[in-house]
Coordinates of C-alpha atoms in Angstrom, one line a residue:
X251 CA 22.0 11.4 -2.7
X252 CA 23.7 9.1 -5.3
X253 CA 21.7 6.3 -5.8
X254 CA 23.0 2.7 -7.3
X255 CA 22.7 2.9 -11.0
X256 CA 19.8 -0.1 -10.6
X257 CA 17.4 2.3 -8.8
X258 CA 18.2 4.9 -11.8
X259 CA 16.1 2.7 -14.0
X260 CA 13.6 5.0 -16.1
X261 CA 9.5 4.2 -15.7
X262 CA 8.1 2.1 -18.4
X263 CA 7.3 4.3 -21.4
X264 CA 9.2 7.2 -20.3
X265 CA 11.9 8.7 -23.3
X266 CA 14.6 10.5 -21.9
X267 CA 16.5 13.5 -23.8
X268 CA 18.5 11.9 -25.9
X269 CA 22.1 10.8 -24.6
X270 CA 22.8 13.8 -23.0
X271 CA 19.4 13.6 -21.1
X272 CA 20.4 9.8 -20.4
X273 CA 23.9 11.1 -19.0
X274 CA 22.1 13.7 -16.7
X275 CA 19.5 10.9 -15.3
X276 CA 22.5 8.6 -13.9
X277 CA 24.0 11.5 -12.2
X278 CA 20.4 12.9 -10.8
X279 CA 19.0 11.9 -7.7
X280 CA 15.9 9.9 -7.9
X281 CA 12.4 10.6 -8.5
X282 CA 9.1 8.4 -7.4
X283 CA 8.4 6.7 -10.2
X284 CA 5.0 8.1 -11.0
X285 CA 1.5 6.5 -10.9
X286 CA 1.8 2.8 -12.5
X287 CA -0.5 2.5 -15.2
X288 CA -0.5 -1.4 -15.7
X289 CA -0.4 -2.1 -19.5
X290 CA -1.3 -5.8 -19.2
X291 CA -4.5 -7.2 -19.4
X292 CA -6.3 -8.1 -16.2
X293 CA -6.9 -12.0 -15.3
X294 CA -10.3 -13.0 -14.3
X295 CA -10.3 -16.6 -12.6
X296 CA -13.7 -17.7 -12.9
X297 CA -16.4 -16.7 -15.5
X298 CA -19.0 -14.0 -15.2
X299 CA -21.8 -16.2 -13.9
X300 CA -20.0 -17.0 -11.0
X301 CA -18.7 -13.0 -10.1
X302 CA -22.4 -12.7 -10.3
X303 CA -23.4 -15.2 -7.8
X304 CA -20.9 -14.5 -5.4
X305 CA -22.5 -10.7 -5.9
X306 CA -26.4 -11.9 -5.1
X307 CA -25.5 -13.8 -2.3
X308 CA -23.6 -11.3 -0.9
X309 CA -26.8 -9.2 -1.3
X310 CA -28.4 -11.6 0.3
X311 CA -26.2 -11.5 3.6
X312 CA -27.1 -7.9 3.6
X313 CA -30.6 -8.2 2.9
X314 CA -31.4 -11.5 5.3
X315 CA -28.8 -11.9 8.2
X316 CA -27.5 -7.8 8.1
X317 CA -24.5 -6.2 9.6
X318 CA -23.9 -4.7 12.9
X319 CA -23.3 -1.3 12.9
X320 CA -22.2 -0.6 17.0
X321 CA -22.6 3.1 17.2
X322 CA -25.8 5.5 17.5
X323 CA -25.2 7.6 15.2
X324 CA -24.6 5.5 12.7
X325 CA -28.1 3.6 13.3
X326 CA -29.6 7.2 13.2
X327 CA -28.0 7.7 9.6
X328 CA -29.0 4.1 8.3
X329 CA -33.0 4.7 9.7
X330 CA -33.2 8.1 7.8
X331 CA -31.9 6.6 4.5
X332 CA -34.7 3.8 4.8
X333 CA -32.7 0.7 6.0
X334 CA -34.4 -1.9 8.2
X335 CA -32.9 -1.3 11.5
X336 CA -33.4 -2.9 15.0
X337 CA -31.0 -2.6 17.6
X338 CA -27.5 -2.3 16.5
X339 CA -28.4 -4.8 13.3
X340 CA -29.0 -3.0 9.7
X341 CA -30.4 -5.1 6.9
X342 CA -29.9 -3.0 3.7
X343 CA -31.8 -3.3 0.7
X344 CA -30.3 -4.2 -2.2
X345 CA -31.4 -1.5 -4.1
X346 CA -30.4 1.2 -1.8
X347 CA -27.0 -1.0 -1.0
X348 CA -25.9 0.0 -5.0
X349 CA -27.1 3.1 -5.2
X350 CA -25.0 4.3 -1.9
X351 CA -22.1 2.3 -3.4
X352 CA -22.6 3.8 -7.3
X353 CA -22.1 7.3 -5.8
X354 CA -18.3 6.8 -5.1
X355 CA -15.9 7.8 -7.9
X356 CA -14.0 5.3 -9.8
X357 CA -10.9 7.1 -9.5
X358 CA -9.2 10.0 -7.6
X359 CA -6.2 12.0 -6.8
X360 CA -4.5 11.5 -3.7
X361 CA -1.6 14.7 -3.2
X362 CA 0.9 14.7 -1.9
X363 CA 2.9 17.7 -0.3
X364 CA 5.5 17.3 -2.8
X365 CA 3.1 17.7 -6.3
X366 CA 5.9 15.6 -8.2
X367 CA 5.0 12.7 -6.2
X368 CA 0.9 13.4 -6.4
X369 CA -0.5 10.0 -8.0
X370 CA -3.9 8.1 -9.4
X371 CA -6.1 5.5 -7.6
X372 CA -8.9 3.6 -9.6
X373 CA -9.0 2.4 -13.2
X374 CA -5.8 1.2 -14.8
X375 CA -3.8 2.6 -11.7
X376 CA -1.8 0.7 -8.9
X377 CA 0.4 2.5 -6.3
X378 CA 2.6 0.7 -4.3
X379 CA 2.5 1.0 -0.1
X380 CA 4.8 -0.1 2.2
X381 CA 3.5 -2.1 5.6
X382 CA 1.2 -0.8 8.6
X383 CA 1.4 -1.6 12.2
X384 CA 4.1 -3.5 13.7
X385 CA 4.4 -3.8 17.1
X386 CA 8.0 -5.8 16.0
X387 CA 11.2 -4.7 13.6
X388 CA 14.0 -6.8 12.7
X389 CA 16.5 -3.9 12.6
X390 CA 20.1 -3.5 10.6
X391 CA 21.6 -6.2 13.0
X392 CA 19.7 -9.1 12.3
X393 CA 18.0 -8.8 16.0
X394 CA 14.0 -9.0 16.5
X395 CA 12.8 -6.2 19.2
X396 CA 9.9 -3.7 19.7
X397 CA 10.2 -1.0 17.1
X398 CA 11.2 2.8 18.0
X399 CA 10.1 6.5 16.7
X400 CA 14.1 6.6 15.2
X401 CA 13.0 3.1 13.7
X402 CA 9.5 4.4 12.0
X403 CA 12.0 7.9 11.2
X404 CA 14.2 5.2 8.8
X405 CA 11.4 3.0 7.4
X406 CA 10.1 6.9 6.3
X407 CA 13.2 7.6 5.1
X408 CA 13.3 4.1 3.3
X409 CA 10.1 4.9 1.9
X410 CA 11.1 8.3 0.6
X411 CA 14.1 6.9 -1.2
X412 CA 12.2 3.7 -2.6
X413 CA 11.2 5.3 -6.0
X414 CA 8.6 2.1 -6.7
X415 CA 6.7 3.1 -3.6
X416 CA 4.3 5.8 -3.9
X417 CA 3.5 6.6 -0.4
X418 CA 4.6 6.8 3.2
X419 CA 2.2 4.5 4.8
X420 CA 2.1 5.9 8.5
X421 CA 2.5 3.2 11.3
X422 CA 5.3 1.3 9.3
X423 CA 6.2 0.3 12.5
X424 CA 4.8 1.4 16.8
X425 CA 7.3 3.8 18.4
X426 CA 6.7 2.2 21.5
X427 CA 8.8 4.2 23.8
X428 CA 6.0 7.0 23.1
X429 CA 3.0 5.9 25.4
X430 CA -0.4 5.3 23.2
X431 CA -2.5 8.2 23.5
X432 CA 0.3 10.6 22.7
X433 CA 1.9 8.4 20.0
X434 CA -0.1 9.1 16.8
X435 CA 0.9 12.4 16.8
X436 CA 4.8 11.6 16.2
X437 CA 3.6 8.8 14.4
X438 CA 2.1 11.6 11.5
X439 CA 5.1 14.2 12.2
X440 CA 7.4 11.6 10.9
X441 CA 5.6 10.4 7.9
X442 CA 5.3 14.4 6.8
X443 CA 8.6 15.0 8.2
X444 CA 10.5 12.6 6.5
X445 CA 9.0 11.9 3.2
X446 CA 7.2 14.2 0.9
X447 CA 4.8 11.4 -0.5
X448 CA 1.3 10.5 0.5
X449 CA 0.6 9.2 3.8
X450 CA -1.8 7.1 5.8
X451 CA -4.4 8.6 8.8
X452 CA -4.5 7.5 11.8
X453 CA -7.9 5.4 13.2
X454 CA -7.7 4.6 16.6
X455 CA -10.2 7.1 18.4
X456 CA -12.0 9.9 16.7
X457 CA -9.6 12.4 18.3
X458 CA -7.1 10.9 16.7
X459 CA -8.2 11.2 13.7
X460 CA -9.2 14.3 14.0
X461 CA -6.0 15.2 15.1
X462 CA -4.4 13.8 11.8
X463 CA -6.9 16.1 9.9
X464 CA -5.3 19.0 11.4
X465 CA -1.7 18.3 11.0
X466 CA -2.3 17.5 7.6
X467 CA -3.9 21.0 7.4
X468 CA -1.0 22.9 8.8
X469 CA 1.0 21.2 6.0
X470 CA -1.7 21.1 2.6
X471 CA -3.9 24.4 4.2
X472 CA -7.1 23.8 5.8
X473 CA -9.5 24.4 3.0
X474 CA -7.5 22.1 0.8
X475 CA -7.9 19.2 3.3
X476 CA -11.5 19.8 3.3
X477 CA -12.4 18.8 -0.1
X478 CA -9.0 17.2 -1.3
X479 CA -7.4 13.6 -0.8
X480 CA -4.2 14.0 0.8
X481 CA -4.0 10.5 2.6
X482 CA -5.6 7.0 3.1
X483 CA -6.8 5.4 5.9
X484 CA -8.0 1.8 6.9
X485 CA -11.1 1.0 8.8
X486 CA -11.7 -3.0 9.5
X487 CA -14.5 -4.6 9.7
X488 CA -14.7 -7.0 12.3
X489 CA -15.3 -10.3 10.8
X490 CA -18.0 -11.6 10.9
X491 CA -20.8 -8.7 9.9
X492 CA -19.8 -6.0 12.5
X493 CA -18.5 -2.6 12.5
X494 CA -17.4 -0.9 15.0
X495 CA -17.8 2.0 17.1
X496 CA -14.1 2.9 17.3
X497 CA -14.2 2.5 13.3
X498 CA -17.6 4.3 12.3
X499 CA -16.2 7.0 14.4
X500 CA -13.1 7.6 12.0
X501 CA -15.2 7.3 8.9
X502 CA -17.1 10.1 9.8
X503 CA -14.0 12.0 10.4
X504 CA -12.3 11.2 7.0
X505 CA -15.4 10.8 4.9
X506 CA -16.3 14.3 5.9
X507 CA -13.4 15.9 4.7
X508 CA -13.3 14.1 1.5
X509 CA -10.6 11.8 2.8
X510 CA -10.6 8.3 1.1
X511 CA -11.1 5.5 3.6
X512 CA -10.2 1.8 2.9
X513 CA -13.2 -0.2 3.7
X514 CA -11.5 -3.8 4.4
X515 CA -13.0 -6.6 6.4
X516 CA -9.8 -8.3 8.4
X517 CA -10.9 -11.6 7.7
X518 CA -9.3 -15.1 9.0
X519 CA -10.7 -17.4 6.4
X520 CA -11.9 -20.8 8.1
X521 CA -12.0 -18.4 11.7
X522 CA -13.6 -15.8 11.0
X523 CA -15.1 -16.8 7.7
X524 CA -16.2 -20.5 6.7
X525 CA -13.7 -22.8 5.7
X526 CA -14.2 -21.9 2.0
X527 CA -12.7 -19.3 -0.3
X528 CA -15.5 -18.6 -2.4
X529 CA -18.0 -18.7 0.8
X530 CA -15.1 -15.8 2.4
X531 CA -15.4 -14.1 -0.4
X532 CA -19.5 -13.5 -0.3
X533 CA -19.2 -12.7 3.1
X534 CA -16.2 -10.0 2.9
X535 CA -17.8 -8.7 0.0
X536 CA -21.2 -8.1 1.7
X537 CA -19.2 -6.6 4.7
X538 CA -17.4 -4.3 2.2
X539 CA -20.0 -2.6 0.4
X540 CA -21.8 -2.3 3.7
X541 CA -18.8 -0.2 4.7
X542 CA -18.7 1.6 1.7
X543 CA -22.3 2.5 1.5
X544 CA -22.2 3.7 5.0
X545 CA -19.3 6.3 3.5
X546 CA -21.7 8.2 1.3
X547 CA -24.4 8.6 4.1
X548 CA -21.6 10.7 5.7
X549 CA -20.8 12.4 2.4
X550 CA -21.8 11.3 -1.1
X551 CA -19.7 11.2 -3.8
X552 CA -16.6 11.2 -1.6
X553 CA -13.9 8.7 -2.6
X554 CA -13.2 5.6 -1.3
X555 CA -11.8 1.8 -1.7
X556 CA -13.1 -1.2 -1.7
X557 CA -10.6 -3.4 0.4
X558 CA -9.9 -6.8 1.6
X559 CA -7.6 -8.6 4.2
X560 CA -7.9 -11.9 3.8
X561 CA -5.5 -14.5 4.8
X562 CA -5.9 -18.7 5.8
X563 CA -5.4 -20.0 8.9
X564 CA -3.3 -22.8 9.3
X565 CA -6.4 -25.5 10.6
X566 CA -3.8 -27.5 12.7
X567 CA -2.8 -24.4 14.9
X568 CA -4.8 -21.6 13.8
X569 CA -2.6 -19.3 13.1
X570 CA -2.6 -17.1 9.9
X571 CA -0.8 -17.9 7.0
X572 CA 0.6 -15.6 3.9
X573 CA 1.3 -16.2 0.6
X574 CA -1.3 -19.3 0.1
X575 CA -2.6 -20.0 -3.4
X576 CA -6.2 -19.5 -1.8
X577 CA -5.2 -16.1 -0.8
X578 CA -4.0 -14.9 -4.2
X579 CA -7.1 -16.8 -5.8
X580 CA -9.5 -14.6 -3.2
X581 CA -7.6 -11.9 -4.8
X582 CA -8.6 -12.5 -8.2
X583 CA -12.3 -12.9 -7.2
X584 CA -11.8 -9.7 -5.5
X585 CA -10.7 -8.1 -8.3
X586 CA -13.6 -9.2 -10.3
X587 CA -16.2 -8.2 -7.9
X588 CA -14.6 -4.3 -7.9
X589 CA -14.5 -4.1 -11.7
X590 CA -18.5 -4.9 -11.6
X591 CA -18.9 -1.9 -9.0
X592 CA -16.7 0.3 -10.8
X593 CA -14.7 0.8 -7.4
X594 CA -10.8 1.4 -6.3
X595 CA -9.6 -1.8 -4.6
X596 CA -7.2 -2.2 -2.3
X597 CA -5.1 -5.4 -1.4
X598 CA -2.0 -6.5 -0.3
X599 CA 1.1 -7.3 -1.8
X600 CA 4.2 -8.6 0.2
X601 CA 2.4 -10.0 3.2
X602 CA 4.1 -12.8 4.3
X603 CA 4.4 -15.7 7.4
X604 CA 8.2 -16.1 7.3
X605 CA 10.0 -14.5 10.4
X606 CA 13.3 -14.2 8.3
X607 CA 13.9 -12.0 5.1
X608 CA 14.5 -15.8 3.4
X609 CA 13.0 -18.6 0.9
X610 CA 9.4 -18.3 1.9
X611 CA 9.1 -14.9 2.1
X612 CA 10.4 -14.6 -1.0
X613 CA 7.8 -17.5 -2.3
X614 CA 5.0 -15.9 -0.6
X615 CA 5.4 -12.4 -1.1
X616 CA 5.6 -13.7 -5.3
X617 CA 2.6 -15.6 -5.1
X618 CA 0.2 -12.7 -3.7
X619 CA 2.3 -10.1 -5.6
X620 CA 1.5 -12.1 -8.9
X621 CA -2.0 -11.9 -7.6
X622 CA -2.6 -8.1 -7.2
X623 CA -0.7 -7.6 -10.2
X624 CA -3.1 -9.2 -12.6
X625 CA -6.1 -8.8 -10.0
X626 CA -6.0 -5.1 -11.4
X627 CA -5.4 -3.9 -7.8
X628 CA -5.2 -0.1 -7.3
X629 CA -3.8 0.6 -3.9
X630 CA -1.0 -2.4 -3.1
X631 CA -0.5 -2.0 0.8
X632 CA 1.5 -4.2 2.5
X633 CA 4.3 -3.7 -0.2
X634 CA 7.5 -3.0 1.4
X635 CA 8.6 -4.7 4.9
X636 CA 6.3 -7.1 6.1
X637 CA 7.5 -10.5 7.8
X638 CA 5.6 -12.6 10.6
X639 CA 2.6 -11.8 9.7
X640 CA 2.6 -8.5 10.2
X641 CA 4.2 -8.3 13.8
X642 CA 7.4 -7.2 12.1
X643 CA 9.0 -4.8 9.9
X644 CA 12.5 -6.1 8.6
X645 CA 15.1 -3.7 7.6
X646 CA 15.9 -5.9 4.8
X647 CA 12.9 -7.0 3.9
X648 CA 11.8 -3.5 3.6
X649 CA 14.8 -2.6 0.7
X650 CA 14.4 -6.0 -0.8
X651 CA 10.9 -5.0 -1.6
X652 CA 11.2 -2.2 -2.8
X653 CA 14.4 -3.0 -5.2
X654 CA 12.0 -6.1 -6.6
X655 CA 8.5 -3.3 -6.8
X656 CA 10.7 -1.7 -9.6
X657 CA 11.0 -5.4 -11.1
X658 CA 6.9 -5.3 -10.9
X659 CA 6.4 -1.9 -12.0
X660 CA 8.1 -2.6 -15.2
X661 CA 6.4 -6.1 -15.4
X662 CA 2.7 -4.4 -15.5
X663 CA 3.8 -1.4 -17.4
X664 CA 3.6 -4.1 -20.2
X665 CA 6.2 -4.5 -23.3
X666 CA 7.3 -1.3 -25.0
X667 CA 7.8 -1.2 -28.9
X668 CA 9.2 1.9 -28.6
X669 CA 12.8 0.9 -30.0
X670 CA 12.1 -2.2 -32.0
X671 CA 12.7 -0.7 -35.3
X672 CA 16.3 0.4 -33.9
X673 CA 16.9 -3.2 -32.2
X674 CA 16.2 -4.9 -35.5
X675 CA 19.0 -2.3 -37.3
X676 CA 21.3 -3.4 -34.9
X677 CA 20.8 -6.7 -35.6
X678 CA 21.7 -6.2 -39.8
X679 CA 24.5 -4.2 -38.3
X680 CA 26.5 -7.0 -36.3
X681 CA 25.1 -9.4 -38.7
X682 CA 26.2 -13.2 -38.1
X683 CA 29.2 -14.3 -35.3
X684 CA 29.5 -10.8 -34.2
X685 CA 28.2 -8.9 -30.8
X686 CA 25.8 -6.0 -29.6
X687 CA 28.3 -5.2 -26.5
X688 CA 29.5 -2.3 -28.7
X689 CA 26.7 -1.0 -30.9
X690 CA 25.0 2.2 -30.8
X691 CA 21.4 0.3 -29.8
X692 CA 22.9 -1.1 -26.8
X693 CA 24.8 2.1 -25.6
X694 CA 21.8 4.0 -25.9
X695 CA 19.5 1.4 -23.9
X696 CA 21.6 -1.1 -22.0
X697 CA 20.4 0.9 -18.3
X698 CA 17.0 0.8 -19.4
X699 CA 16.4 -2.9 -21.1
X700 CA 16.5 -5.0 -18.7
X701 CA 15.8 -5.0 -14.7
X702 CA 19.2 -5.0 -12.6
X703 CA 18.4 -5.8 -9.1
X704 CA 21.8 -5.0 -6.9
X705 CA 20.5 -6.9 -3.8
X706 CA 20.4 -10.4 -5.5
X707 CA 23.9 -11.7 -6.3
X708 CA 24.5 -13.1 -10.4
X709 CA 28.2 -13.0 -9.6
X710 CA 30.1 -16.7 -10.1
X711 CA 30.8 -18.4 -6.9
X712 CA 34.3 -17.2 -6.6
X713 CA 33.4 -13.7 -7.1
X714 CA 30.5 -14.4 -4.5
X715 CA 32.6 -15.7 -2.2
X716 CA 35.6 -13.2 -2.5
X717 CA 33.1 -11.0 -1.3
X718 CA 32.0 -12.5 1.8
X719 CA 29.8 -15.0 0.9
X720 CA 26.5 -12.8 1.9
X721 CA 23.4 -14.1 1.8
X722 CA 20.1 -12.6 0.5
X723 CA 19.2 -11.4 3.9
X724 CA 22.7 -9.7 4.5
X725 CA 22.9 -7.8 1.5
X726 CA 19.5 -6.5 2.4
X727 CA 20.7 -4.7 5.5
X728 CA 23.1 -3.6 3.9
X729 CA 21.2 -2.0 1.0
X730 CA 19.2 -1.0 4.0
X731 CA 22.3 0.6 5.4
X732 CA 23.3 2.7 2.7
X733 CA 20.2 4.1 1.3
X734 CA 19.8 5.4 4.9
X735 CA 23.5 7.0 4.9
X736 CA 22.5 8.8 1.2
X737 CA 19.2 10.0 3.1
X738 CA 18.7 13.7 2.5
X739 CA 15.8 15.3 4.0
X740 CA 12.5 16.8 1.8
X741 CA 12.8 19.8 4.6
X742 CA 9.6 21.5 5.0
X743 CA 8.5 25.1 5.0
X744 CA 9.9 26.6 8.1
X745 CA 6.5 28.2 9.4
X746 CA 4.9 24.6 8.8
X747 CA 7.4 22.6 10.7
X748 CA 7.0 24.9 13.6
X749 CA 3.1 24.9 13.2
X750 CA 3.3 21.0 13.7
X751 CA 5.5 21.0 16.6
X752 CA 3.5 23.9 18.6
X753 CA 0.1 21.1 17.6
X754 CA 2.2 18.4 19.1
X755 CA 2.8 20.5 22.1
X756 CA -0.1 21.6 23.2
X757 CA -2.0 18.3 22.0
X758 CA 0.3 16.4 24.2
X759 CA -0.3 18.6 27.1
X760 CA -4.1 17.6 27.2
X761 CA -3.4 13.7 26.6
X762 CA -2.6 11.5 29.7
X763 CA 0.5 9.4 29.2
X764 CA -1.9 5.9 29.6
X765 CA -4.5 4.4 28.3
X766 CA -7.4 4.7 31.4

């Protein structure tokens, strides 16, 4: 694939060969950017004494009004590790509450098939994920329908190609031609067909998961999947204070082989929650750790991430909104909180209310970005594609994200000094009146400097409108367009790509083709 010269734009810190080396890059396909290792400091909103109040009354949820934990197994796990327990409700000591939670690492590897594209969660590291789970796609013709397994193929192809992104995601979007019991397995086959980056599991039964665990053994080898991160999956708690059978079910699953789980309250603050961002944010907390605690019952020490979805709701109609200041402020407490547990975090990035690829998104997706940015966020989901709240996945949304994730990966990789002493050369060499258009400085960093989006237009008008006069959205498919015309396949191993289609075959023989 040949790739605009904009996506060619080296990582932060990254020297290349030389010119030579330089010349080679333009004319190489690209590579994933690796793990972003933010540089910049992180920005803690409130002061310590207030992290740490949020953290004792969350405590005190736990400890006082407990969490519902729907499933008998799970009650069984909770009454052998000493937790009060009657009926389906757990109260958990404080005590045992952070000593389940300091058992999970603070960072881990999560592998990819591809080791090249293997990256870091925890610490100083952020990875960048595109959306999960629309029903909806706006597709390369401007038209809003129900998404299709060829549409889910391109937003995996998309993915691949983004080199800010650093995973696959799974259900970008629902085939949903494919009926439901049968559809998580194509849903996995395209994320490992298509891209060679980390994906996402699949939750929605415990065969299902269990059925991820084995394709991603066919591909990775099953005693690597038993002990190895190879993908991600989300587990919601359903706010307020329950979790669910349907959820505990595929923690087990993942937990058990090692497999990190994203433990993330969906949360509708002033619905679900009280109508208060720092009262949301002692509840989700609470519900969080409860979730993660419950993790290293099944297997301690196994990784994990602290995670939160937490939007407004609009109190006139109820609906939920995106990129609120409220929203990114939650962020920043939630950030806080993980640094004081030592814990991966997860939250989202470009998850916005506008139906159109257009001025609010574009608002909204910048003021939660912003947020996970200097939140110190580790795993950035919702990063590439997400419009209406998350009942649709926009072609041009998706490759407008991911063009402005390399404008955020360079942002956190902080200020390199690397070349200063040769930019202040070039300045005694032009001297006064002259230019650095010319100079050796500039011919040996001008692809590099500066960030050179190609889907937003700096033309002058007339050049603007001698080309058609295209609006953001436009261009977008466009982009869109092309990067899925340069698409060349990561093929996989022959013997694996027949293993997963003889799973799918027989799998699919056993599952009815409706939900009973």
């Amino acid at each position: 694939m040949n790739a605009p010269a904009a996506e060619l734009t080296e990582p932060p810190h990254r020297r290349g060969g030389g010119r030579l080396g330089r010349k080679a890059l333009r004319g190489a396909p690209v590579a994933s950017f690796p793990t972003l290792v933010r540089q910049i400091p992180v920005y803690q909103m409130v002061p310590d004494e207030a992290v740490e109040l949020i953290h004792e009354e969350s405590l005190s949820i736990l400890e006082e009004v407990g969490c519902e934990f729907r499933d008998d197994e799970a009650i069984a796990l909770w009454k052998a590790a000493g937790a009060d327990v009657r009926e389906t409700r757990v109260r958990i000591d404080r005590a045992l509450l952070m000593e389940l939670v300091s058992k999970v690492p603070s960072e881990f590897t999560l592998n990819a098939r591809n080791p090249q594209r293997t990256v870091r969660v925890g610490g100083k590291n952020s990875i960048f994920v595109p959306m999960y789970g629309a029903p909806y796609v706006r597709d390369l013709d401007n038209n809003r329908r129900y998404g299709t397994l060829a549409d889910l193929n391109n937003f995996h192809k998309l993915a691949y190609m983004a080199p800010a992104l650093h995973s696959s995601s799974s259900i970008i979007c629902e085939p949903m031609e494919i009926a439901v019991p049968k559809r998580h397995l194509h849903i996995i086959h395209s994320a490992l067909k298509y891209s060679d980056k980390p994906f996402m599991g699949i939750v929605t039964s415990k065969e299902r998961a269990e059925d991820t665990m084995a394709m991603a053994g066919i591909v990775f080898g099953e005693e690597f999947v038993r002990d190895n991160p190879v993908l991600v999956a989300i587990t919601n708690c359903n706010s307020p204070l329950v979790w669910d059978a349907t959820m505990l079910d595929a923690m087990r699953v993942y937990a058990r082989h090692n497999q990190p789980l994203i433990l993330a309250p969906f949360a509708l603050c002033g619905a679900s929650t009280s109508a208060s961002a720092v009262g949301a944010v002692a509840q989700v907390n609470a519900e969080a750790l409860a979730g993660v605690a419950f993790t290293q019952l099944i297997r301690p020490g196994s990784p994990q991430i602290y995670g939160q979805f937490m939007v407004t709701v609009d109190m006139k109609t109820g609906a939920p909104m995106g990129g609120t200041p409220e929203a990114a402020q939650m962020m920043y407490l939630m950030g806080a909180l993980a640094r004081k547990y030592k814990l991966p975090w997860r939250t989202s990035g470009f998850h916005v209310g506008s139906k159109l690829n257009d001025a609010q998104a574009g608002y909204e997706a910048n003021m939660l970005m912003h947020a996970a940015i200097l939140a110190g966020a580790n795993y950035i989901w919702h990063s590439a594609g997400w419009l209406e709240a998350g009942l649709t996945c926009g072609y041009s949304k998706f490759a407008t994200d991911c063009e402005q994730l390399v404008g955020w990966y360079k942002y956190a990789g902080g200020l390199p000094f690397d070349d200063f002493k040769e930019a202040m050369a070039a300045i005694r060499e032009v001297g006064p009146q002259g230019h650095f258009l010319g100079t050796q400085h500039t011919l040996e960093h001008f692809e590099k400097a500066f960030f050179m989006p190609s889907i937003m237009d700096f033309n002058s008008y007339e050049q603007w409108k001698a080309e058609g006069a295209k609006d953001h959205d436009t261009r977008g498919r466009e982009k869109a367009r092309n990067m899925l015309a340069d698409y060349e396949e990561p093929k996989l191993d022959e013997g694996i790509a027949d293993g997963l289609k003889d799973l799918i075959a027989r799998r699919e023989e056993k599952l009815p083709d409706s939900v009973s």
